[in-house]
Coordinates of C-alpha atoms in Angstrom, one line a residue:
X188 CA -13.6 17.3 -8.4
X189 CA -15.8 16.6 -5.5
X190 CA -17.0 13.7 -3.4
X191 CA -20.8 13.4 -3.3
X192 CA -23.2 11.0 -1.5
X193 CA -24.1 10.4 2.0
X194 CA -22.7 7.8 4.4
X195 CA -25.1 6.5 7.1
X196 CA -23.8 5.7 10.5
X197 CA -25.7 5.4 13.7
X198 CA -23.9 5.7 17.0
X199 CA -25.6 6.2 20.3
X200 CA -23.9 7.1 23.6
X201 CA -26.7 5.6 25.7
X202 CA -30.4 5.1 25.2
X203 CA -31.0 8.3 27.3
X204 CA -28.2 10.2 25.7
X205 CA -28.0 11.6 22.2
X206 CA -28.6 10.1 18.8
X207 CA -26.0 10.5 16.1
X208 CA -26.8 12.2 12.8
X209 CA -25.1 11.8 9.4
X210 CA -24.2 14.9 7.4
X211 CA -22.4 15.5 4.1
X212 CA -18.6 15.7 3.9
X213 CA -16.8 18.8 3.1
X214 CA -16.8 19.2 -0.6
X215 CA -13.8 17.7 -2.3
X216 CA -12.7 15.4 0.5
X217 CA -13.4 11.8 1.4
X218 CA -14.6 12.4 4.9
X219 CA -18.0 11.3 6.2
X220 CA -19.7 13.3 8.9
X221 CA -20.9 12.1 12.2
X222 CA -22.0 14.3 15.1
X223 CA -24.3 13.8 18.1
X224 CA -27.7 15.3 17.2
X225 CA -30.0 17.7 18.9
X226 CA -32.7 15.2 19.8
X227 CA -32.4 13.2 22.9
X228 CA -34.5 10.8 25.0
X229 CA -36.2 12.5 27.9
X230 CA -34.1 12.4 31.0
X231 CA -35.2 10.2 33.9
X232 CA -37.7 11.8 36.2
X233 CA -35.1 11.8 39.0
X234 CA -32.9 14.1 37.0
X235 CA -30.1 13.8 34.5
X236 CA -28.4 10.5 33.8
X237 CA -24.9 10.3 35.3
X238 CA -22.6 7.7 33.9
X239 CA -21.2 5.1 36.2
X240 CA -17.6 6.4 36.1
X241 CA -18.7 9.9 37.1
X242 CA -20.9 8.4 39.8
X243 CA -17.8 6.7 41.3
X244 CA -15.7 9.8 41.0
X245 CA -18.3 11.9 42.7
X246 CA -18.6 9.4 45.5
X247 CA -14.9 9.2 46.1
X248 CA -13.9 12.8 45.6
X249 CA -12.7 15.0 48.5
X250 CA -14.7 18.2 49.0
X251 CA -12.0 20.4 47.4
X252 CA -11.2 18.0 44.5
X253 CA -12.1 19.4 41.1
X254 CA -13.5 17.1 38.4
X255 CA -14.0 17.6 34.7
X256 CA -17.2 16.3 33.0
X257 CA -19.3 16.7 29.9
X258 CA -22.9 17.9 30.1
X259 CA -25.3 17.0 27.3
X260 CA -27.7 19.9 26.9
X261 CA -29.8 18.9 23.9
X262 CA -28.7 21.6 21.5
X263 CA -25.8 23.9 21.0
X264 CA -25.4 25.8 24.2
X265 CA -26.7 29.4 24.3
X266 CA -25.4 32.1 26.6
X267 CA -28.5 31.5 28.9
X268 CA -27.7 27.8 29.0
X269 CA -24.1 28.4 30.0
X270 CA -25.3 30.9 32.7
X271 CA -27.7 28.3 34.1
X272 CA -24.8 25.8 34.4
X273 CA -22.5 28.3 35.9
X274 CA -25.0 29.2 38.6
X275 CA -24.0 25.9 40.3
X276 CA -20.4 27.2 40.6
X277 CA -18.9 25.2 37.7
X278 CA -16.8 26.6 34.9
X279 CA -18.6 25.9 31.6
X280 CA -17.5 26.0 28.0
X281 CA -19.9 25.2 25.2
X282 CA -19.0 23.5 21.9
X283 CA -19.5 25.4 18.7
X284 CA -21.7 22.9 16.8
X285 CA -22.2 20.0 19.3
X286 CA -24.9 19.8 22.0
X287 CA -22.3 19.5 24.8
X288 CA -20.7 21.7 27.4
X289 CA -17.5 21.0 29.1
X290 CA -17.7 21.6 32.9
X291 CA -15.2 21.7 35.7
X292 CA -16.0 22.0 39.4
X293 CA -16.1 20.3 42.8
X294 CA -18.1 17.1 43.3
X295 CA -20.9 19.1 44.9
X296 CA -21.0 21.6 42.1
X297 CA -21.1 19.0 39.4
X298 CA -23.7 16.9 41.2
X299 CA -25.9 19.9 41.4
X300 CA -25.9 20.0 37.6
X301 CA -28.0 16.8 37.5
X302 CA -31.0 18.7 38.8
X303 CA -31.0 21.4 36.1
X304 CA -33.7 21.0 33.4
X305 CA -31.3 21.8 30.6
X306 CA -28.9 19.0 31.5
X307 CA -29.9 15.6 30.1
X308 CA -26.8 13.6 31.0
X309 CA -23.3 13.9 32.6
X310 CA -20.2 12.1 31.6
X311 CA -16.8 11.9 33.3
X312 CA -13.9 13.3 31.2
X313 CA -11.8 10.3 30.3
X314 CA -8.5 11.0 28.5
X315 CA -8.5 9.8 24.9
X316 CA -5.2 7.9 25.1
X317 CA -6.5 5.7 22.3
X318 CA -7.9 7.1 19.0
X319 CA -4.8 7.9 16.7
X320 CA -2.5 6.2 19.2
X321 CA -5.0 3.3 19.1
X322 CA -5.1 3.2 15.3
X323 CA -1.3 3.2 14.9
X324 CA -1.2 0.3 17.4
X325 CA -4.0 -1.4 15.5
X326 CA -1.8 -1.6 12.3
X327 CA 1.3 -2.3 14.4
X328 CA 3.1 0.9 13.5
X329 CA 4.1 1.3 17.2
X330 CA 6.0 -1.9 17.0
X331 CA 7.9 -0.6 14.0
X332 CA 8.9 2.5 15.9
X333 CA 10.1 0.7 19.0
X334 CA 13.8 1.4 19.3
X335 CA 14.2 -1.8 21.3
X336 CA 12.5 -3.9 18.7
X337 CA 14.0 -5.2 15.4
X338 CA 13.4 -2.0 13.4
X339 CA 13.1 1.4 15.1
X340 CA 11.9 3.0 11.8
X341 CA 9.8 6.2 11.9
X342 CA 9.9 7.2 8.2
X343 CA 13.1 9.2 8.6
X344 CA 14.2 10.9 5.4
X345 CA 11.0 10.0 3.4
X346 CA 9.0 12.9 2.0
X347 CA 5.3 12.5 2.0
X348 CA 3.2 15.0 0.0
X349 CA -0.3 15.7 1.3
X350 CA -2.5 16.9 -1.6
X351 CA -5.4 18.3 0.4
X352 CA -6.9 21.5 1.8
X353 CA -3.4 22.4 3.1
X354 CA -1.5 22.2 6.4
X355 CA -1.5 24.5 9.4
X356 CA 2.3 24.8 9.8
X357 CA 1.8 26.5 13.2
X358 CA 0.6 23.3 14.7
X359 CA 3.4 21.9 17.0
X360 CA 2.9 18.4 15.6
X361 CA 3.5 19.6 12.0
X362 CA 5.6 22.7 12.5
X363 CA 6.8 24.5 9.4
X364 CA 9.6 24.4 8.3
X365 CA 11.1 21.8 10.6
X366 CA 8.6 19.0 10.2
X367 CA 6.5 20.2 7.3
X368 CA 9.6 21.0 5.3
X369 CA 7.6 22.7 2.5
X370 CA 4.1 24.1 2.4
X371 CA 2.7 25.0 -0.9
X372 CA -0.5 27.0 -1.6
X373 CA -2.3 26.0 -4.8
X374 CA -3.9 29.0 -6.3
X375 CA -7.5 29.1 -7.7
X376 CA -8.2 29.8 -11.3
X377 CA -8.8 33.5 -10.7
X378 CA -5.2 34.0 -9.6
X379 CA -3.7 31.4 -12.0
X380 CA -5.0 33.2 -15.1
X381 CA -4.2 36.6 -13.7
X382 CA -0.8 35.9 -12.3
X383 CA 0.3 33.0 -14.5
X384 CA 1.4 30.9 -11.6
X385 CA -0.2 27.7 -10.1
X386 CA 1.4 27.6 -6.6
X387 CA 3.0 29.7 -3.9
X388 CA 5.8 28.1 -1.9
X389 CA 7.0 28.5 1.7
X390 CA 3.6 29.4 3.1
X391 CA 3.4 28.6 6.8
X392 CA -0.3 28.1 6.9
X393 CA -2.2 26.8 3.8
X394 CA -5.2 25.2 5.5
X395 CA -7.6 28.1 6.1
X396 CA -11.0 26.6 5.2
X397 CA -11.6 23.1 6.7
X398 CA -8.7 21.7 8.7
X399 CA -9.1 18.5 6.6
X400 CA -5.5 18.5 5.3
X401 CA -4.0 19.3 8.7
X402 CA -5.9 16.3 10.2
X403 CA -4.7 14.1 7.4
X404 CA -1.1 15.3 7.7
X405 CA -1.2 14.5 11.4
X406 CA -2.3 10.9 10.7
X407 CA 0.6 10.5 8.2
X408 CA 3.4 12.0 10.3
X409 CA 2.3 14.1 13.2
X410 CA 5.0 13.8 15.9
X411 CA 2.5 14.2 18.9
X412 CA 4.3 17.3 20.4
X413 CA 1.1 19.1 21.5
X414 CA -0.3 15.9 23.1
X415 CA 2.8 14.7 24.9
X416 CA 3.3 12.0 22.3
X417 CA -0.2 10.6 22.6
X418 CA -1.3 11.4 19.0
X419 CA 1.6 10.5 16.8
X420 CA 1.0 9.7 13.2
X421 CA 2.0 6.5 11.6
X422 CA 5.4 7.8 10.4
X423 CA 6.3 10.5 12.9
X424 CA 9.9 10.8 11.5
X425 CA 8.8 11.4 7.9
X426 CA 9.1 14.8 6.2
X427 CA 5.7 16.4 5.4
X428 CA 5.2 18.4 2.2
X429 CA 1.9 20.3 2.2
X430 CA 0.2 20.8 -1.2
X431 CA -2.9 22.7 -0.3
X432 CA -6.0 23.8 -2.2
X433 CA -7.6 25.7 0.6
X434 CA -10.2 27.3 -1.6
X435 CA -11.4 23.9 -2.8
X436 CA -10.1 21.1 -4.9
X437 CA -10.9 21.0 -8.6
X438 CA -9.2 19.4 -11.5
X439 CA -7.1 22.5 -12.1
X440 CA -5.7 22.7 -8.6
X441 CA -5.3 18.9 -8.3
X442 CA -3.3 18.8 -11.5
X443 CA -1.2 21.8 -10.3
X444 CA -0.5 19.8 -7.2
X445 CA 0.7 16.7 -9.1
X446 CA 2.7 19.0 -11.4
X447 CA 4.5 20.6 -8.4
X448 CA 5.1 17.3 -6.6
X449 CA 6.6 15.5 -9.6
X450 CA 8.8 18.6 -10.5
X451 CA 10.1 18.8 -6.9
X452 CA 10.4 15.1 -6.1
X453 CA 14.1 15.1 -5.7
X454 CA 14.4 18.5 -4.0
X455 CA 12.2 17.3 -1.1
X456 CA 12.7 13.5 -1.3
X457 CA 9.1 12.9 -2.0
X458 CA 8.3 9.2 -2.3
X459 CA 4.6 9.2 -1.3
X460 CA 1.6 11.3 -2.2
X461 CA -1.6 11.0 -0.2
X462 CA -5.0 11.8 -1.9
X463 CA -7.9 11.9 0.6
X464 CA -10.4 13.0 -2.1
X465 CA -12.6 11.0 -4.4
X466 CA -15.2 10.8 -7.2
X467 CA -17.2 7.6 -7.3
X468 CA -19.8 8.8 -9.8
X469 CA -17.9 9.7 -13.0
X470 CA -17.3 7.2 -15.7
X471 CA -13.7 6.0 -15.6
X472 CA -11.5 6.9 -18.4
X473 CA -7.8 6.3 -18.4
X474 CA -7.3 9.4 -20.5
X475 CA -8.6 11.6 -17.7
X476 CA -5.8 14.1 -16.9
X477 CA -5.8 13.2 -13.2
X478 CA -5.5 9.5 -14.0
X479 CA -2.6 10.3 -16.2
X480 CA -1.1 12.6 -13.5
X481 CA -1.1 9.8 -11.0
X482 CA 0.6 7.5 -13.5
X483 CA 3.3 10.1 -14.1
X484 CA 3.9 10.3 -10.4
X485 CA 4.4 6.6 -10.2
X486 CA 6.7 6.6 -13.1
X487 CA 8.7 9.2 -11.2
X488 CA 9.1 6.8 -8.3
X489 CA 6.3 8.1 -6.1
X490 CA 3.8 5.8 -4.5
X491 CA 0.3 7.2 -5.0
X492 CA -2.2 6.5 -2.2
X493 CA -5.9 7.2 -2.7
X494 CA -9.0 7.1 -0.4
X495 CA -11.6 4.6 -1.6
X496 CA -14.4 7.2 -1.1
X497 CA -17.3 7.6 1.2
X498 CA -20.3 6.5 -0.9
X499 CA -20.8 3.4 1.2
X500 CA -22.2 0.0 0.3
X501 CA -24.9 1.1 -2.1
X502 CA -25.7 -1.1 -5.1
X503 CA -23.2 -1.0 -7.9
X504 CA -19.6 0.1 -7.8
X505 CA -19.2 3.3 -5.7
X506 CA -15.4 3.0 -5.5
X507 CA -13.4 6.2 -6.1
X508 CA -12.7 6.3 -9.8
X509 CA -9.3 7.9 -9.3
X510 CA -8.4 4.9 -7.2
X511 CA -9.2 2.4 -10.0
X512 CA -5.8 2.3 -11.8
X513 CA -3.6 -0.6 -11.0
X514 CA -0.7 1.7 -10.2
X515 CA -2.7 3.3 -7.3
X516 CA -2.7 2.0 -3.8
X517 CA -6.3 2.4 -2.6
X518 CA -7.6 2.3 0.9
X519 CA -11.0 1.6 2.5
X520 CA -11.9 2.4 6.1
X521 CA -12.6 0.2 9.1
X522 CA -13.3 1.0 12.8
X523 CA -11.0 0.1 15.7
X524 CA -12.5 -3.3 15.9
X525 CA -11.8 -4.1 12.3
X526 CA -15.4 -3.7 11.2
X527 CA -15.9 -2.0 7.8
X528 CA -17.2 1.5 8.1
X529 CA -20.6 2.0 6.5
X530 CA -19.2 5.0 4.7
X531 CA -16.4 3.1 2.9
X532 CA -17.1 2.8 -0.8
X533 CA -17.9 -0.7 -2.2
X534 CA -16.1 -1.9 -5.4
X535 CA -16.6 -4.9 -7.6
X536 CA -14.5 -8.0 -8.5
X537 CA -12.2 -5.9 -10.6
X538 CA -12.0 -2.5 -9.0
X539 CA -12.0 -2.3 -5.2
X540 CA -10.0 -1.1 -2.3
X541 CA -6.6 -2.8 -2.2
X542 CA -6.5 -2.7 1.6
X543 CA -8.3 -1.2 4.5
X544 CA -7.0 0.9 7.4
X545 CA -8.5 2.6 10.5
X546 CA -10.8 5.5 9.4
X547 CA -13.5 5.7 12.2
X548 CA -13.2 8.2 15.0
X549 CA -9.5 9.1 14.4
X550 CA -8.0 11.8 16.5
X551 CA -5.4 13.9 14.8
X552 CA -4.1 17.5 14.5
X553 CA -6.7 20.2 14.5
X554 CA -5.9 23.3 12.4
X555 CA -5.5 26.3 14.7
X556 CA -6.2 29.0 12.2
X557 CA -9.2 29.7 10.0
X558 CA -12.7 28.1 10.3
X559 CA -12.4 24.5 11.1
X560 CA -16.1 23.7 11.5
X561 CA -16.5 20.5 9.5
X562 CA -19.6 18.8 11.0
X563 CA -17.7 15.7 11.9
X564 CA -15.0 17.5 13.9
X565 CA -15.5 16.6 17.5
X566 CA -13.4 15.5 20.5
X567 CA -15.4 12.4 20.9
X568 CA -14.5 8.8 19.9
X569 CA -17.7 6.8 19.9
X570 CA -16.1 3.4 19.1
X571 CA -17.8 2.2 22.3
X572 CA -21.1 4.1 22.4
X573 CA -21.7 3.2 26.0
X574 CA -18.2 4.4 27.0
X575 CA -17.2 7.2 24.7
X576 CA -13.6 8.4 24.8
X577 CA -12.6 12.0 24.3
X578 CA -9.6 14.2 23.7
X579 CA -8.6 15.8 27.0
X580 CA -10.2 19.2 27.3
X581 CA -6.9 21.0 27.5
X582 CA -6.1 19.6 24.0
X583 CA -9.3 20.5 22.2
X584 CA -7.4 23.3 20.5
X585 CA -4.9 20.9 19.1
X586 CA -6.8 17.7 18.3
X587 CA -10.1 16.8 16.8
X588 CA -11.8 13.5 15.8
X589 CA -12.9 12.8 12.3
X590 CA -13.9 9.7 10.3
X591 CA -14.0 8.6 6.7
X592 CA -11.7 7.0 4.2
X593 CA -9.9 10.4 4.2
X594 CA -8.5 9.2 7.6
X595 CA -7.8 5.6 6.4
X596 CA -5.7 6.6 3.4
X597 CA -3.0 8.6 5.4
X598 CA -2.5 5.6 7.7
X599 CA -1.3 3.8 4.6
X600 CA 0.7 6.7 3.3
X601 CA 2.5 6.7 6.6
X602 CA 3.0 3.0 6.4
X603 CA 4.6 3.4 3.0
X604 CA 7.1 5.9 4.5
X605 CA 8.1 3.3 7.1
X606 CA 8.5 0.7 4.3
X607 CA 10.7 3.1 2.3
X608 CA 12.9 3.9 5.2
X609 CA 13.4 0.2 5.7
X610 CA 14.2 -0.3 2.0
X611 CA 14.7 2.9 -0.1
X612 CA 15.3 1.0 -3.3
X613 CA 11.8 -0.3 -3.6
X614 CA 9.7 0.9 -6.6
X615 CA 6.1 2.0 -6.2
X616 CA 4.9 -1.4 -7.6
X617 CA 7.1 -3.2 -5.1
X618 CA 5.8 -1.1 -2.3
X619 CA 2.2 -1.8 -3.3
X620 CA 2.9 -5.5 -3.5
X621 CA 4.4 -5.6 0.0
X622 CA 1.6 -3.6 1.6
X623 CA -1.1 -5.8 -0.1
X624 CA 0.6 -9.1 0.5
X625 CA 1.2 -8.5 4.2
X626 CA -2.3 -7.3 5.0
X627 CA -4.4 -9.4 7.4
X628 CA -7.6 -10.8 6.0
X629 CA -10.7 -9.6 7.9
X630 CA -13.2 -12.5 8.4
X631 CA -16.6 -11.7 7.0
X632 CA -15.5 -8.7 4.9
X633 CA -15.5 -9.5 1.2
X634 CA -12.8 -8.5 -1.2
X635 CA -15.1 -5.9 -2.9
X636 CA -15.2 -4.1 0.4
X637 CA -11.9 -4.8 2.2
X638 CA -9.5 -6.0 -0.5
X639 CA -6.6 -7.9 1.0
X640 CA -7.6 -6.8 4.5
X641 CA -6.2 -4.6 7.3
X642 CA -2.7 -3.3 6.7
X643 CA 0.0 -4.6 9.0
X644 CA 3.0 -2.2 9.3
X645 CA 5.2 -4.6 11.2
X646 CA 4.9 -7.4 8.6
X647 CA 5.2 -4.9 5.7
X648 CA 8.4 -3.4 7.1
X649 CA 9.8 -6.9 7.8
X650 CA 9.1 -7.8 4.2
X651 CA 10.8 -4.6 3.0
X652 CA 13.9 -5.4 5.1
X653 CA 14.0 -8.9 3.8
X654 CA 13.8 -7.7 0.2
X655 CA 16.8 -5.4 0.4
X656 CA 19.4 -8.0 1.6
X657 CA 21.9 -5.4 2.7
X658 CA 25.4 -6.6 3.4
X659 CA 26.5 -7.0 7.0
X660 CA 28.6 -4.4 8.8
X661 CA 31.9 -5.5 10.4
X662 CA 33.3 -4.1 13.7
X663 CA 36.6 -5.0 15.4
X664 CA 38.2 -4.3 18.7
X665 CA 41.5 -5.5 20.1
X666 CA 42.1 -6.1 23.9
X667 CA 44.7 -4.9 24.7
X668 CA 45.5 -2.7 21.7
X669 CA 49.0 -1.8 23.0
X670 CA 51.7 -3.1 25.3
X671 CA 55.1 -4.7 25.6
X672 CA 56.0 -7.3 23.1
X673 CA 55.2 -10.2 23.0
X674 CA 51.7 -8.9 23.3
X675 CA 48.7 -11.4 23.8
X676 CA 45.7 -9.8 22.1
X677 CA 42.0 -10.9 21.8
X678 CA 40.5 -9.7 18.5
X679 CA 36.8 -9.3 19.0
X680 CA 34.2 -8.8 16.2
X681 CA 31.0 -9.3 18.3
X682 CA 30.0 -5.7 17.4
X683 CA 29.4 -6.8 13.8
X684 CA 25.8 -6.9 12.6
X685 CA 23.5 -7.8 9.8
X686 CA 20.3 -5.7 9.7
X687 CA 18.4 -8.2 7.5
X688 CA 19.8 -11.5 8.7
X689 CA 22.7 -12.8 10.8
X690 CA 26.5 -13.0 10.6
X691 CA 27.5 -16.5 9.5
X692 CA 31.3 -16.4 9.5
X693 CA 34.4 -14.3 10.2
X694 CA 37.4 -13.9 7.9
X695 CA 40.5 -12.8 9.7
X696 CA 43.5 -11.0 8.3
X697 CA 45.6 -11.3 11.4
X698 CA 48.8 -9.7 9.9
X699 CA 47.1 -7.0 8.0
X700 CA 48.7 -7.9 4.8
X701 CA 45.4 -8.4 2.8
X702 CA 45.3 -12.2 3.0
X703 CA 42.8 -14.2 4.9
X704 CA 44.7 -16.1 7.6
X705 CA 41.7 -17.8 9.3
X706 CA 37.9 -18.2 9.0
X707 CA 35.9 -18.9 12.1
X708 CA 32.2 -19.3 13.1
X709 CA 33.0 -17.4 16.4
X710 CA 33.5 -13.7 16.6
X711 CA 36.7 -13.7 18.7
X712 CA 40.2 -14.8 18.0
X713 CA 43.4 -14.8 20.1
X714 CA 46.8 -14.0 18.7
X715 CA 50.3 -13.0 20.1
X716 CA 52.0 -10.1 18.4
X717 CA 55.7 -9.5 18.2
X718 CA 57.3 -6.0 18.3
X719 CA 55.8 -3.5 15.9
X720 CA 52.6 -1.8 14.8
X721 CA 50.1 -4.3 13.4
X722 CA 46.7 -3.6 11.6
X723 CA 44.6 -6.8 11.7
X724 CA 41.2 -6.8 10.1
X725 CA 38.0 -8.9 9.9
X726 CA 35.5 -9.3 7.1
X727 CA 32.1 -10.7 8.1
X728 CA 29.8 -12.8 5.9
X729 CA 26.1 -13.0 6.4
X730 CA 23.7 -15.9 6.1
X731 CA 23.1 -15.1 2.4
X732 CA 26.7 -15.0 1.5
X733 CA 27.2 -11.2 1.4
X734 CA 30.5 -10.0 2.7
X735 CA 31.1 -6.8 4.6
X736 CA 33.7 -4.1 4.1
X737 CA 36.7 -5.1 6.2
X738 CA 37.0 -3.5 9.6
X739 CA 40.5 -3.0 11.1
X740 CA 42.2 -2.0 14.3
X741 CA 45.7 -0.9 15.3
X742 CA 47.7 -3.1 17.6
X743 CA 51.0 -1.7 18.9
X744 CA 53.3 -4.4 20.4
X745 CA 56.3 -2.4 21.7
X746 CA 59.8 -3.0 22.9
X747 CA 60.1 -1.2 26.3
X748 CA 61.8 2.2 26.4
X749 CA 65.1 2.7 28.3
X750 CA 65.0 5.2 31.1
X751 CA 68.0 7.4 31.8
X752 CA 68.3 10.4 34.1
X753 CA 71.0 12.8 35.3
X754 CA 70.6 14.3 38.8
X755 CA 73.1 16.0 41.1
X756 CA 74.1 13.9 44.1
X757 CA 73.9 16.9 46.5
X758 CA 71.9 20.0 46.8
X759 CA 71.1 22.9 49.1
X760 CA 67.6 23.2 50.6
X761 CA 65.6 25.9 48.7
X762 CA 67.7 25.7 45.6
X763 CA 66.4 24.3 42.3
X764 CA 67.6 20.8 41.5
X765 CA 67.5 19.8 37.8
X766 CA 66.2 16.3 36.8
X767 CA 67.3 15.6 33.2
X768 CA 65.8 12.5 31.6
X769 CA 66.5 13.6 28.0
X770 CA 68.9 10.7 27.5
X771 CA 65.9 8.2 27.8
X772 CA 65.1 6.4 24.5
X773 CA 62.6 4.1 22.8
X774 CA 63.9 1.6 20.2
X775 CA 60.6 1.3 18.3
X776 CA 58.7 4.4 18.9
X777 CA 58.8 7.5 21.0
X778 CA 58.5 8.5 24.7
X779 CA 55.2 10.0 25.4
X780 CA 55.6 11.1 29.1
X781 CA 57.9 11.4 32.0
X782 CA 56.9 10.8 35.6
X783 CA 59.2 12.3 38.3
X784 CA 58.9 11.1 41.9
X785 CA 61.2 13.4 44.0
X786 CA 61.2 11.4 47.2
X787 CA 59.7 14.1 49.4
X788 CA 56.2 13.1 48.6
X789 CA 56.0 15.4 45.5
X790 CA 55.3 13.9 42.0
X791 CA 55.2 15.5 38.6
X792 CA 54.0 14.1 35.3
X793 CA 55.5 16.0 32.4
X794 CA 55.6 16.0 28.6
X795 CA 59.2 17.4 28.9
X796 CA 62.2 15.3 30.0
X797 CA 63.7 18.1 32.0
X798 CA 62.2 19.5 35.2
X799 CA 63.4 21.2 38.4
X800 CA 62.4 20.7 42.0
X801 CA 63.3 22.4 45.3
X802 CA 63.6 20.6 48.6
X803 CA 63.0 21.9 52.2
X804 CA 65.3 20.5 54.9
X805 CA 66.2 21.6 58.4
X806 CA 68.9 19.0 58.6
X807 CA 70.9 16.9 56.2
X808 CA 68.5 14.5 54.6
X809 CA 68.8 11.7 51.9
X810 CA 65.9 11.6 49.3
X811 CA 65.3 8.7 47.0
X812 CA 64.0 9.8 43.5
X813 CA 62.6 7.9 40.6
X814 CA 61.9 8.7 36.9
X815 CA 59.5 6.6 34.9
X816 CA 59.3 6.9 31.1
X817 CA 56.3 5.7 29.1
X818 CA 56.4 5.2 25.4
X819 CA 53.6 5.7 22.8
X820 CA 52.6 2.1 23.2
X821 CA 52.0 2.5 26.9
X822 CA 55.1 0.5 27.9
X823 CA 57.3 1.9 30.7
X824 CA 60.8 1.8 32.2
X825 CA 62.1 3.4 35.3
X826 CA 65.4 4.6 36.8
X827 CA 66.1 5.9 40.3
X828 CA 68.8 7.3 42.6
X829 CA 69.3 9.4 45.7
X830 CA 70.5 12.9 46.6
X831 CA 71.6 14.5 49.8
X832 CA 70.0 17.8 50.8
X833 CA 71.6 20.0 53.4
X834 CA 70.3 23.2 55.1

């Protein structure tokens, strides 16, 4: 199983900067390749081109300020190239396959680079606050996450299987086993036939060969930890399940992946499987084992998402054959302006991408281990060729930029996780219908290329919420909830809610006997309670007629306690005087506390009715004492007297 073909995409930084080249995708995955090339226009006679932002930064920098910039050097930097740059005093780090060098130094040091023959252009390092963050905003996923908005969904509790090259579980955004809750290594045929097993579970790192699966997983559900939240995936709260064929995807390993996912669906809550791999050349046959495998997954309640493929808009139908079935949710790729990527495979009137999602210059998690040298792995986002954005230099080890329908599909897999958190009861067919029906039509992009249009996470989640029609939730408070009878109480149900509508009415059981005593449109009701313990309740009804479970509260309207105390009339200074309030009583409850005021400024709150106290006196003195008893309803009574203390 492999993706073949070549997607053409021209992207220039500036006329005097570097031309882009197009290279083949990594075998087996629907990723097109775009890197700045090694041929550049001759630099101006006056020296290297310096972009306007860097010119401003150089002009305004203090002598000791350090700047970070990118130097275009025409080819992959050699040790001698780096030595030449470092001779100006800058720190310089060359890319592995790109004709760029990251440089850091003072304004004078960086300005001196422009005079070097090896430097063709210089660019200010601008943080890539956009890219994955930009693409999640483009499909309105950020509005779905917003805890202050109507939803606050992040895909919590939804398992998303990523059938790909694997996941680097050491990456902070995808960490195993907390966020990537299971990571499975699919074994190649040599081990399968020797060891009679298809997969090895609980492997922290399964992505050793390309970084493709790690990048895809980050788009689905990366939590952005390494980048301070800047590069969160579409469903950062979802549970990732890595199903990795690091040695290369073929029918055997892909089938093993589906086999494992379906068998473990319940154990890991898997509701979605992302497939960023394609074959647009084979003849479609519904009997194909992988076509049947995807059907089995759907029958098990798993939504199957497939990349459309990267064979572009050549004549004929180049659409990924594994995305043809009606039960598959298929995804083409667009850029951040909503323009169809030239790599995205064209379909026909019958078989075409259901929807499109961002797939061009997407920054996501970069595998930390193993060779991750795919030719389209770069920190640059060339959405705006004259103003390229980039991942901050300090995050190059954690994030990279890729493009292709491989990147578009996981946007939709993450969106499905959001939809399923909003409404877990949806079937795969219902999920697909919601995603397709809420997509936004892209003007000028025909159905054979863009299907229903650009996915809209906010509208899809709203539709999912509307489809579930959950009953409202009642809440009740009483103010006050205790006191002396008769007790005037306000029953307040304003805390009641209805997640998918509004509360229309309130049914009150004022006496707590199970009968409805009043129905109101307002959430508050006043009532006076006589002596006793009462348990009023409220049931709320939403605008669709669904009733909640009743919420109740305890109201204690108490008869006051009766205070009684025995205290000696006379006492000697320094001797203990006993205060005995044990004869106090409460006719409809119990006394909870006794407060003793001894008259000499001392006070004692006690859970015991009997206490002692000593007085100091240098002459005969009369002290007025007071005992206050408080019952379990908070109602009090007091008694007092006086005693004479002599030296």
